[in-house]
Amino acid sequence: MSWSEVFAVHRTRRGIGQRSLLVDRGESGYKNRFLPDGRIVYMGEGKRGQQEPLGGNLRLLRAYAEGKALRVFLREKPGIWQDLGLYRVVGVSYGLLPEEGRYVYWFTLEPGGCEEAPSGSGPRPPRQRKGRDL
């Protein structure tokens, strides 16, 4: 997929969107880990200082609490992305990143969990106006 195709769904340059995530293999400076069983350990939002439960981190904490799935896009190389499908946040930890001396969130993402796209994504039916027959 091209970046423009990803952006049409993700709608932000930030890694954590409303209904989707961007992941890479370290190019962005985030230390995501890809496990052999298909899970991803996703580093929370914030490159400096202690990460806080705000912004994208708060969205992932809510997705964890509510069991909502998020679409994950993997950066293959500059301008080329792969849609990995839907993932659920199945674990959260907050701990010291020793090499940087700061606390960060780690979100464990697991593939699958539902066949449909997250609520509110995808094409929407046309709106009907009240009082008019179509």
PDB file of N, CA, C and O in Angstrom, residues 22-95:
ATOM      1  N   LEU A  22       0.412   2.527  13.373  1.00  0.00           N
ATOM      2  CA  LEU A  22       1.524   2.365  12.450  1.00  0.00           C
ATOM      3  C   LEU A  22       2.640   1.673  13.210  1.00  0.00           C
ATOM      4  O   LEU A  22       2.974   2.080  14.327  1.00  0.00           O
ATOM      5  N   VAL A  23       3.219   0.633  12.636  1.00  0.00           N
ATOM      6  CA  VAL A  23       4.347  -0.061  13.256  1.00  0.00           C
ATOM      7  C   VAL A  23       5.495  -0.131  12.261  1.00  0.00           C
ATOM      8  O   VAL A  23       5.282  -0.096  11.045  1.00  0.00           O
ATOM      9  N   ASP A  24       6.700  -0.209  12.792  1.00  0.00           N
ATOM     10  CA  ASP A  24       7.878  -0.397  11.962  1.00  0.00           C
ATOM     11  C   ASP A  24       8.872  -1.239  12.744  1.00  0.00           C
ATOM     12  O   ASP A  24       8.593  -1.662  13.855  1.00  0.00           O
ATOM     13  N   ARG A  25      10.000  -1.465  12.140  1.00  0.00           N
ATOM     14  CA  ARG A  25      11.023  -2.313  12.764  1.00  0.00           C
ATOM     15  C   ARG A  25      12.159  -1.475  13.343  1.00  0.00           C
ATOM     16  O   ARG A  25      13.305  -1.872  13.313  1.00  0.00           O
ATOM     17  N   GLY A  26      11.827  -0.295  13.876  1.00  0.00           N
ATOM     18  CA  GLY A  26      12.807   0.551  14.538  1.00  0.00           C
ATOM     19  C   GLY A  26      13.177   1.813  13.794  1.00  0.00           C
ATOM     20  O   GLY A  26      13.853   2.676  14.347  1.00  0.00           O
ATOM     21  N   GLU A  27      12.742   1.962  12.555  1.00  0.00           N
ATOM     22  CA  GLU A  27      13.098   3.145  11.778  1.00  0.00           C
ATOM     23  C   GLU A  27      12.630   4.442  12.429  1.00  0.00           C
ATOM     24  O   GLU A  27      13.264   5.480  12.276  1.00  0.00           O
ATOM     25  N   SER A  28      11.538   4.397  13.147  1.00  0.00           N
ATOM     26  CA  SER A  28      10.976   5.592  13.779  1.00  0.00           C
ATOM     27  C   SER A  28      11.622   5.908  15.124  1.00  0.00           C
ATOM     28  O   SER A  28      11.359   6.946  15.700  1.00  0.00           O
ATOM     29  N   GLY A  29      12.465   4.999  15.621  1.00  0.00           N
ATOM     30  CA  GLY A  29      13.053   5.188  16.942  1.00  0.00           C
ATOM     31  C   GLY A  29      12.303   4.445  18.034  1.00  0.00           C
ATOM     32  O   GLY A  29      12.782   4.334  19.158  1.00  0.00           O
ATOM     33  N   TYR A  30      11.113   3.942  17.720  1.00  0.00           N
ATOM     34  CA  TYR A  30      10.361   3.139  18.684  1.00  0.00           C
ATOM     35  C   TYR A  30      10.840   1.696  18.592  1.00  0.00           C
ATOM     36  O   TYR A  30      11.178   1.208  17.531  1.00  0.00           O
ATOM     37  N   LYS A  31      10.841   1.023  19.712  1.00  0.00           N
ATOM     38  CA  LYS A  31      11.417  -0.317  19.807  1.00  0.00           C
ATOM     39  C   LYS A  31      10.338  -1.415  19.798  1.00  0.00           C
ATOM     40  O   LYS A  31      10.240  -2.202  20.725  1.00  0.00           O
ATOM     41  N   ASN A  32       9.530  -1.436  18.760  1.00  0.00           N
ATOM     42  CA  ASN A  32       8.506  -2.480  18.647  1.00  0.00           C
ATOM     43  C   ASN A  32       9.188  -3.833  18.506  1.00  0.00           C
ATOM     44  O   ASN A  32      10.243  -3.953  17.910  1.00  0.00           O
ATOM     45  N   ARG A  33       8.548  -4.858  19.087  1.00  0.00           N
ATOM     46  CA  ARG A  33       9.085  -6.217  18.988  1.00  0.00           C
ATOM     47  C   ARG A  33       8.031  -7.108  18.334  1.00  0.00           C
ATOM     48  O   ARG A  33       6.871  -7.097  18.715  1.00  0.00           O
ATOM     49  N   PHE A  34       8.490  -7.906  17.383  1.00  0.00           N
ATOM     50  CA  PHE A  34       7.612  -8.823  16.665  1.00  0.00           C
ATOM     51  C   PHE A  34       7.896 -10.231  17.173  1.00  0.00           C
ATOM     52  O   PHE A  34       9.005 -10.732  17.024  1.00  0.00           O
ATOM     53  N   LEU A  35       6.899 -10.846  17.790  1.00  0.00           N
ATOM     54  CA  LEU A  35       7.079 -12.164  18.389  1.00  0.00           C
ATOM     55  C   LEU A  35       6.765 -13.259  17.371  1.00  0.00           C
ATOM     56  O   LEU A  35       5.960 -13.058  16.455  1.00  0.00           O
ATOM     57  N   PRO A  36       7.382 -14.446  17.537  1.00  0.00           N
ATOM     58  CA  PRO A  36       7.184 -15.552  16.575  1.00  0.00           C
ATOM     59  C   PRO A  36       5.730 -15.984  16.427  1.00  0.00           C
ATOM     60  O   PRO A  36       5.342 -16.490  15.378  1.00  0.00           O
ATOM     61  N   ASP A  37       4.917 -15.792  17.459  1.00  0.00           N
ATOM     62  CA  ASP A  37       3.519 -16.228  17.396  1.00  0.00           C
ATOM     63  C   ASP A  37       2.600 -15.210  16.725  1.00  0.00           C
ATOM     64  O   ASP A  37       1.389 -15.385  16.689  1.00  0.00           O
ATOM     65  N   GLY A  38       3.170 -14.115  16.182  1.00  0.00           N
ATOM     66  CA  GLY A  38       2.366 -13.117  15.489  1.00  0.00           C
ATOM     67  C   GLY A  38       1.998 -11.908  16.321  1.00  0.00           C
ATOM     68  O   GLY A  38       1.497 -10.913  15.786  1.00  0.00           O
ATOM     69  N   ARG A  39       2.246 -11.971  17.620  1.00  0.00           N
ATOM     70  CA  ARG A  39       1.954 -10.810  18.459  1.00  0.00           C
ATOM     71  C   ARG A  39       3.010  -9.724  18.242  1.00  0.00           C
ATOM     72  O   ARG A  39       4.117  -9.999  17.805  1.00  0.00           O
ATOM     73  N   ILE A  40       2.634  -8.500  18.556  1.00  0.00           N
ATOM     74  CA  ILE A  40       3.546  -7.363  18.481  1.00  0.00           C
ATOM     75  C   ILE A  40       3.557  -6.709  19.853  1.00  0.00           C
ATOM     76  O   ILE A  40       2.500  -6.452  20.439  1.00  0.00           O
ATOM     77  N   VAL A  41       4.750  -6.435  20.364  1.00  0.00           N
ATOM     78  CA  VAL A  41       4.879  -5.648  21.591  1.00  0.00           C
ATOM     79  C   VAL A  41       5.186  -4.236  21.113  1.00  0.00           C
ATOM     80  O   VAL A  41       6.249  -3.966  20.555  1.00  0.00           O
ATOM     81  N   TYR A  42       4.217  -3.356  21.305  1.00  0.00           N
ATOM     82  CA  TYR A  42       4.210  -2.016  20.728  1.00  0.00           C
ATOM     83  C   TYR A  42       4.568  -0.997  21.795  1.00  0.00           C
ATOM     84  O   TYR A  42       3.906  -0.922  22.830  1.00  0.00           O
ATOM     85  N   MET A  43       5.606  -0.233  21.543  1.00  0.00           N
ATOM     86  CA  MET A  43       6.030   0.803  22.480  1.00  0.00           C
ATOM     87  C   MET A  43       5.070   1.983  22.406  1.00  0.00           C
ATOM     88  O   MET A  43       4.690   2.430  21.322  1.00  0.00           O
ATOM     89  N   GLY A  44       4.678   2.480  23.568  1.00  0.00           N
ATOM     90  CA  GLY A  44       3.742   3.596  23.636  1.00  0.00           C
ATOM     91  C   GLY A  44       4.259   4.875  23.020  1.00  0.00           C
ATOM     92  O   GLY A  44       5.398   4.983  22.575  1.00  0.00           O
ATOM     93  N   GLU A  45       3.399   5.893  23.046  1.00  0.00           N
ATOM     94  CA  GLU A  45       3.668   7.179  22.415  1.00  0.00           C
ATOM     95  C   GLU A  45       4.477   8.078  23.347  1.00  0.00           C
ATOM     96  O   GLU A  45       4.158   8.194  24.528  1.00  0.00           O
ATOM     97  N   GLY A  46       5.482   8.731  22.785  1.00  0.00           N
ATOM     98  CA  GLY A  46       6.300   9.689  23.525  1.00  0.00           C
ATOM     99  C   GLY A  46       7.759   9.286  23.488  1.00  0.00           C
ATOM    100  O   GLY A  46       8.126   8.271  24.071  1.00  0.00           O
ATOM    101  N   LYS A  47       8.581  10.072  22.781  1.00  0.00           N
ATOM    102  CA  LYS A  47       9.994   9.732  22.619  1.00  0.00           C
ATOM    103  C   LYS A  47      10.885  10.338  23.700  1.00  0.00           C
ATOM    104  O   LYS A  47      12.029   9.952  23.828  1.00  0.00           O
ATOM    105  N   ARG A  48      10.369  11.295  24.460  1.00  0.00           N
ATOM    106  CA  ARG A  48      11.180  11.930  25.507  1.00  0.00           C
ATOM    107  C   ARG A  48      10.428  11.933  26.827  1.00  0.00           C
ATOM    108  O   ARG A  48       9.211  12.043  26.851  1.00  0.00           O
ATOM    109  N   GLY A  49      11.156  11.811  27.903  1.00  0.00           N
ATOM    110  CA  GLY A  49      10.544  11.843  29.227  1.00  0.00           C
ATOM    111  C   GLY A  49       9.695  10.605  29.490  1.00  0.00           C
ATOM    112  O   GLY A  49       9.652   9.667  28.707  1.00  0.00           O
ATOM    113  N   GLN A  50       9.038  10.627  30.637  1.00  0.00           N
ATOM    114  CA  GLN A  50       8.166   9.514  31.017  1.00  0.00           C
ATOM    115  C   GLN A  50       6.917   9.547  30.136  1.00  0.00           C
ATOM    116  O   GLN A  50       6.329  10.606  29.942  1.00  0.00           O
ATOM    117  N   GLN A  51       6.522   8.401  29.638  1.00  0.00           N
ATOM    118  CA  GLN A  51       5.277   8.349  28.877  1.00  0.00           C
ATOM    119  C   GLN A  51       4.113   8.475  29.850  1.00  0.00           C
ATOM    120  O   GLN A  51       4.157   7.965  30.965  1.00  0.00           O
ATOM    121  N   GLU A  52       3.087   9.171  29.409  1.00  0.00           N
ATOM    122  CA  GLU A  52       1.903   9.434  30.230  1.00  0.00           C
ATOM    123  C   GLU A  52       0.678   8.763  29.613  1.00  0.00           C
ATOM    124  O   GLU A  52       0.656   8.478  28.416  1.00  0.00           O
ATOM    125  N   PRO A  53      -0.362   8.547  30.429  1.00  0.00           N
ATOM    126  CA  PRO A  53      -1.606   7.962  29.895  1.00  0.00           C
ATOM    127  C   PRO A  53      -2.457   9.028  29.201  1.00  0.00           C
ATOM    128  O   PRO A  53      -3.577   9.331  29.604  1.00  0.00           O
ATOM    129  N   LEU A  54      -1.903   9.620  28.164  1.00  0.00           N
ATOM    130  CA  LEU A  54      -2.549  10.695  27.409  1.00  0.00           C
ATOM    131  C   LEU A  54      -2.494  10.370  25.922  1.00  0.00           C
ATOM    132  O   LEU A  54      -1.709   9.528  25.496  1.00  0.00           O
ATOM    133  N   GLY A  55      -3.271  11.088  25.121  1.00  0.00           N
ATOM    134  CA  GLY A  55      -3.213  10.960  23.668  1.00  0.00           C
ATOM    135  C   GLY A  55      -3.352   9.530  23.195  1.00  0.00           C
ATOM    136  O   GLY A  55      -4.281   8.809  23.557  1.00  0.00           O
ATOM    137  N   GLY A  56      -2.385   9.100  22.381  1.00  0.00           N
ATOM    138  CA  GLY A  56      -2.421   7.752  21.823  1.00  0.00           C
ATOM    139  C   GLY A  56      -2.336   6.664  22.872  1.00  0.00           C
ATOM    140  O   GLY A  56      -2.976   5.621  22.745  1.00  0.00           O
ATOM    141  N   ASN A  57      -1.561   6.894  23.931  1.00  0.00           N
ATOM    142  CA  ASN A  57      -1.482   5.885  25.003  1.00  0.00           C
ATOM    143  C   ASN A  57      -2.844   5.696  25.656  1.00  0.00           C
ATOM    144  O   ASN A  57      -3.243   4.566  25.950  1.00  0.00           O
ATOM    145  N   LEU A  58      -3.557   6.778  25.872  1.00  0.00           N
ATOM    146  CA  LEU A  58      -4.896   6.678  26.455  1.00  0.00           C
ATOM    147  C   LEU A  58      -5.832   5.925  25.508  1.00  0.00           C
ATOM    148  O   LEU A  58      -6.629   5.089  25.947  1.00  0.00           O
ATOM    149  N   ARG A  59      -5.721   6.179  24.209  1.00  0.00           N
ATOM    150  CA  ARG A  59      -6.555   5.441  23.243  1.00  0.00           C
ATOM    151  C   ARG A  59      -6.283   3.944  23.326  1.00  0.00           C
ATOM    152  O   ARG A  59      -7.198   3.132  23.282  1.00  0.00           O
ATOM    153  N   LEU A  60      -4.998   3.552  23.440  1.00  0.00           N
ATOM    154  CA  LEU A  60      -4.681   2.122  23.533  1.00  0.00           C
ATOM    155  C   LEU A  60      -5.121   1.543  24.872  1.00  0.00           C
ATOM    156  O   LEU A  60      -5.563   0.385  24.925  1.00  0.00           O
ATOM    157  N   LEU A  61      -5.028   2.310  25.933  1.00  0.00           N
ATOM    158  CA  LEU A  61      -5.522   1.833  27.238  1.00  0.00           C
ATOM    159  C   LEU A  61      -7.028   1.603  27.179  1.00  0.00           C
ATOM    160  O   LEU A  61      -7.535   0.607  27.705  1.00  0.00           O
ATOM    161  N   ARG A  62      -7.737   2.493  26.527  1.00  0.00           N
ATOM    162  CA  ARG A  62      -9.198   2.330  26.369  1.00  0.00           C
ATOM    163  C   ARG A  62      -9.520   1.133  25.478  1.00  0.00           C
ATOM    164  O   ARG A  62     -10.450   0.378  25.759  1.00  0.00           O
ATOM    165  N   ALA A  63      -8.763   0.962  24.385  1.00  0.00           N
ATOM    166  CA  ALA A  63      -8.984  -0.190  23.498  1.00  0.00           C
ATOM    167  C   ALA A  63      -8.789  -1.488  24.272  1.00  0.00           C
ATOM    168  O   ALA A  63      -9.528  -2.456  24.077  1.00  0.00           O
ATOM    169  N   TYR A  64      -7.807  -1.510  25.165  1.00  0.00           N
ATOM    170  CA  TYR A  64      -7.553  -2.686  26.006  1.00  0.00           C
ATOM    171  C   TYR A  64      -8.742  -2.938  26.933  1.00  0.00           C
ATOM    172  O   TYR A  64      -9.257  -4.056  27.002  1.00  0.00           O
ATOM    173  N   ALA A  65      -9.201  -1.894  27.604  1.00  0.00           N
ATOM    174  CA  ALA A  65     -10.313  -2.033  28.552  1.00  0.00           C
ATOM    175  C   ALA A  65     -11.611  -2.430  27.855  1.00  0.00           C
ATOM    176  O   ALA A  65     -12.402  -3.199  28.399  1.00  0.00           O
ATOM    177  N   GLU A  66     -11.826  -1.933  26.651  1.00  0.00           N
ATOM    178  CA  GLU A  66     -13.074  -2.169  25.926  1.00  0.00           C
ATOM    179  C   GLU A  66     -12.998  -3.335  24.949  1.00  0.00           C
ATOM    180  O   GLU A  66     -14.007  -3.711  24.359  1.00  0.00           O
ATOM    181  N   GLY A  67     -11.821  -3.897  24.743  1.00  0.00           N
ATOM    182  CA  GLY A  67     -11.668  -5.018  23.816  1.00  0.00           C
ATOM    183  C   GLY A  67     -11.825  -4.641  22.353  1.00  0.00           C
ATOM    184  O   GLY A  67     -12.151  -5.490  21.525  1.00  0.00           O
ATOM    185  N   LYS A  68     -11.586  -3.377  22.018  1.00  0.00           N
ATOM    186  CA  LYS A  68     -11.759  -2.924  20.634  1.00  0.00           C
ATOM    187  C   LYS A  68     -10.543  -3.278  19.786  1.00  0.00           C
ATOM    188  O   LYS A  68      -9.414  -3.164  20.224  1.00  0.00           O
ATOM    189  N   ALA A  69     -10.803  -3.678  18.563  1.00  0.00           N
ATOM    190  CA  ALA A  69      -9.737  -4.017  17.616  1.00  0.00           C
ATOM    191  C   ALA A  69      -9.269  -2.764  16.882  1.00  0.00           C
ATOM    192  O   ALA A  69     -10.036  -1.821  16.682  1.00  0.00           O
ATOM    193  N   LEU A  70      -8.010  -2.786  16.493  1.00  0.00           N
ATOM    194  CA  LEU A  70      -7.403  -1.694  15.733  1.00  0.00           C
ATOM    195  C   LEU A  70      -6.719  -2.273  14.500  1.00  0.00           C
ATOM    196  O   LEU A  70      -6.133  -3.358  14.561  1.00  0.00           O
ATOM    197  N   ARG A  71      -6.785  -1.559  13.397  1.00  0.00           N
ATOM    198  CA  ARG A  71      -6.084  -1.989  12.193  1.00  0.00           C
ATOM    199  C   ARG A  71      -4.621  -1.615  12.341  1.00  0.00           C
ATOM    200  O   ARG A  71      -4.290  -0.538  12.814  1.00  0.00           O
ATOM    201  N   VAL A  72      -3.717  -2.511  11.932  1.00  0.00           N
ATOM    202  CA  VAL A  72      -2.281  -2.283  12.055  1.00  0.00           C
ATOM    203  C   VAL A  72      -1.654  -2.234  10.665  1.00  0.00           C
ATOM    204  O   VAL A  72      -1.877  -3.126   9.844  1.00  0.00           O
ATOM    205  N   PHE A  73      -0.880  -1.167  10.435  1.00  0.00           N
ATOM    206  CA  PHE A  73      -0.143  -0.994   9.190  1.00  0.00           C
ATOM    207  C   PHE A  73       1.350  -1.075   9.491  1.00  0.00           C
ATOM    208  O   PHE A  73       1.853  -0.372  10.366  1.00  0.00           O
ATOM    209  N   LEU A  74       2.057  -1.929   8.759  1.00  0.00           N
ATOM    210  CA  LEU A  74       3.496  -2.133   8.931  1.00  0.00           C
ATOM    211  C   LEU A  74       4.253  -1.425   7.812  1.00  0.00           C
ATOM    212  O   LEU A  74       3.966  -1.640   6.626  1.00  0.00           O
ATOM    213  N   ARG A  75       5.223  -0.616   8.207  1.00  0.00           N
ATOM    214  CA  ARG A  75       6.075   0.050   7.219  1.00  0.00           C
ATOM    215  C   ARG A  75       7.096  -0.952   6.696  1.00  0.00           C
ATOM    216  O   ARG A  75       7.918  -1.461   7.442  1.00  0.00           O
ATOM    217  N   GLU A  76       7.014  -1.259   5.410  1.00  0.00           N
ATOM    218  CA  GLU A  76       7.938  -2.196   4.779  1.00  0.00           C
ATOM    219  C   GLU A  76       9.219  -1.490   4.350  1.00  0.00           C
ATOM    220  O   GLU A  76      10.309  -2.011   4.511  1.00  0.00           O
ATOM    221  N   LYS A  77       9.059  -0.312   3.745  1.00  0.00           N
ATOM    222  CA  LYS A  77      10.162   0.547   3.339  1.00  0.00           C
ATOM    223  C   LYS A  77       9.552   1.920   3.090  1.00  0.00           C
ATOM    224  O   LYS A  77       8.326   2.056   3.108  1.00  0.00           O
ATOM    225  N   PRO A  78      10.353   2.955   2.873  1.00  0.00           N
ATOM    226  CA  PRO A  78       9.770   4.289   2.695  1.00  0.00           C
ATOM    227  C   PRO A  78       8.660   4.306   1.640  1.00  0.00           C
ATOM    228  O   PRO A  78       8.855   3.880   0.508  1.00  0.00           O
ATOM    229  N   GLY A  79       7.487   4.754   2.069  1.00  0.00           N
ATOM    230  CA  GLY A  79       6.347   4.875   1.166  1.00  0.00           C
ATOM    231  C   GLY A  79       5.589   3.594   0.883  1.00  0.00           C
ATOM    232  O   GLY A  79       4.572   3.617   0.203  1.00  0.00           O
ATOM    233  N   ILE A  80       6.045   2.460   1.426  1.00  0.00           N
ATOM    234  CA  ILE A  80       5.387   1.167   1.176  1.00  0.00           C
ATOM    235  C   ILE A  80       4.956   0.566   2.512  1.00  0.00           C
ATOM    236  O   ILE A  80       5.771   0.369   3.416  1.00  0.00           O
ATOM    237  N   TRP A  81       3.675   0.248   2.602  1.00  0.00           N
ATOM    238  CA  TRP A  81       3.074  -0.257   3.834  1.00  0.00           C
ATOM    239  C   TRP A  81       2.325  -1.546   3.561  1.00  0.00           C
ATOM    240  O   TRP A  81       1.855  -1.768   2.453  1.00  0.00           O
ATOM    241  N   GLN A  82       2.208  -2.361   4.601  1.00  0.00           N
ATOM    242  CA  GLN A  82       1.417  -3.587   4.523  1.00  0.00           C
ATOM    243  C   GLN A  82       0.306  -3.501   5.567  1.00  0.00           C
ATOM    244  O   GLN A  82       0.562  -3.152   6.723  1.00  0.00           O
ATOM    245  N   ASP A  83      -0.912  -3.815   5.169  1.00  0.00           N
ATOM    246  CA  ASP A  83      -2.043  -3.875   6.094  1.00  0.00           C
ATOM    247  C   ASP A  83      -1.995  -5.246   6.765  1.00  0.00           C
ATOM    248  O   ASP A  83      -2.227  -6.265   6.120  1.00  0.00           O
ATOM    249  N   LEU A  84      -1.671  -5.275   8.052  1.00  0.00           N
ATOM    250  CA  LEU A  84      -1.583  -6.544   8.783  1.00  0.00           C
ATOM    251  C   LEU A  84      -2.943  -7.017   9.280  1.00  0.00           C
ATOM    252  O   LEU A  84      -3.049  -8.114   9.817  1.00  0.00           O
ATOM    253  N   GLY A  85      -3.966  -6.199   9.138  1.00  0.00           N
ATOM    254  CA  GLY A  85      -5.296  -6.575   9.600  1.00  0.00           C
ATOM    255  C   GLY A  85      -5.583  -6.042  10.995  1.00  0.00           C
ATOM    256  O   GLY A  85      -4.922  -5.126  11.482  1.00  0.00           O
ATOM    257  N   LEU A  86      -6.563  -6.651  11.629  1.00  0.00           N
ATOM    258  CA  LEU A  86      -7.021  -6.195  12.938  1.00  0.00           C
ATOM    259  C   LEU A  86      -6.267  -6.884  14.067  1.00  0.00           C
ATOM    260  O   LEU A  86      -6.016  -8.092  14.013  1.00  0.00           O
ATOM    261  N   TYR A  87      -5.941  -6.095  15.072  1.00  0.00           N
ATOM    262  CA  TYR A  87      -5.272  -6.577  16.282  1.00  0.00           C
ATOM    263  C   TYR A  87      -6.015  -6.051  17.491  1.00  0.00           C
ATOM    264  O   TYR A  87      -6.626  -4.986  17.439  1.00  0.00           O
ATOM    265  N   ARG A  88      -5.931  -6.808  18.578  1.00  0.00           N
ATOM    266  CA  ARG A  88      -6.480  -6.364  19.861  1.00  0.00           C
ATOM    267  C   ARG A  88      -5.336  -6.172  20.848  1.00  0.00           C
ATOM    268  O   ARG A  88      -4.353  -6.902  20.819  1.00  0.00           O
ATOM    269  N   VAL A  89      -5.507  -5.185  21.720  1.00  0.00           N
ATOM    270  CA  VAL A  89      -4.554  -4.992  22.810  1.00  0.00           C
ATOM    271  C   VAL A  89      -4.917  -6.019  23.881  1.00  0.00           C
ATOM    272  O   VAL A  89      -6.007  -5.980  24.447  1.00  0.00           O
ATOM    273  N   VAL A  90      -4.009  -6.975  24.133  1.00  0.00           N
ATOM    274  CA  VAL A  90      -4.304  -8.048  25.088  1.00  0.00           C
ATOM    275  C   VAL A  90      -3.451  -7.950  26.352  1.00  0.00           C
ATOM    276  O   VAL A  90      -3.621  -8.752  27.266  1.00  0.00           O
ATOM    277  N   GLY A  91      -2.571  -6.961  26.414  1.00  0.00           N
ATOM    278  CA  GLY A  91      -1.742  -6.778  27.605  1.00  0.00           C
ATOM    279  C   GLY A  91      -1.121  -5.395  27.603  1.00  0.00           C
ATOM    280  O   GLY A  91      -0.860  -4.818  26.544  1.00  0.00           O
ATOM    281  N   VAL A  92      -0.904  -4.868  28.808  1.00  0.00           N
ATOM    282  CA  VAL A  92      -0.287  -3.551  28.971  1.00  0.00           C
ATOM    283  C   VAL A  92       0.676  -3.623  30.140  1.00  0.00           C
ATOM    284  O   VAL A  92       0.350  -4.199  31.183  1.00  0.00           O
ATOM    285  N   SER A  93       1.861  -3.052  29.952  1.00  0.00           N
ATOM    286  CA  SER A  93       2.778  -2.899  31.083  1.00  0.00           C
ATOM    287  C   SER A  93       3.410  -1.515  30.996  1.00  0.00           C
ATOM    288  O   SER A  93       3.451  -0.894  29.931  1.00  0.00           O
ATOM    289  N   TYR A  94       3.890  -1.039  32.128  1.00  0.00           N
ATOM    290  CA  TYR A  94       4.539   0.263  32.220  1.00  0.00           C
ATOM    291  C   TYR A  94       5.809   0.034  33.012  1.00  0.00           C
ATOM    292  O   TYR A  94       5.757  -0.422  34.149  1.00  0.00           O
ATOM    293  N   GLY A  95       6.947   0.268  32.378  1.00  0.00           N
ATOM    294  CA  GLY A  95       8.184  -0.041  33.073  1.00  0.00           C
ATOM    295  C   GLY A  95       9.354   0.788  32.593  1.00  0.00           C
ATOM    296  O   GLY A  95       9.281   1.500  31.592  1.00  0.00           O
TER     297      GLY A  95
END
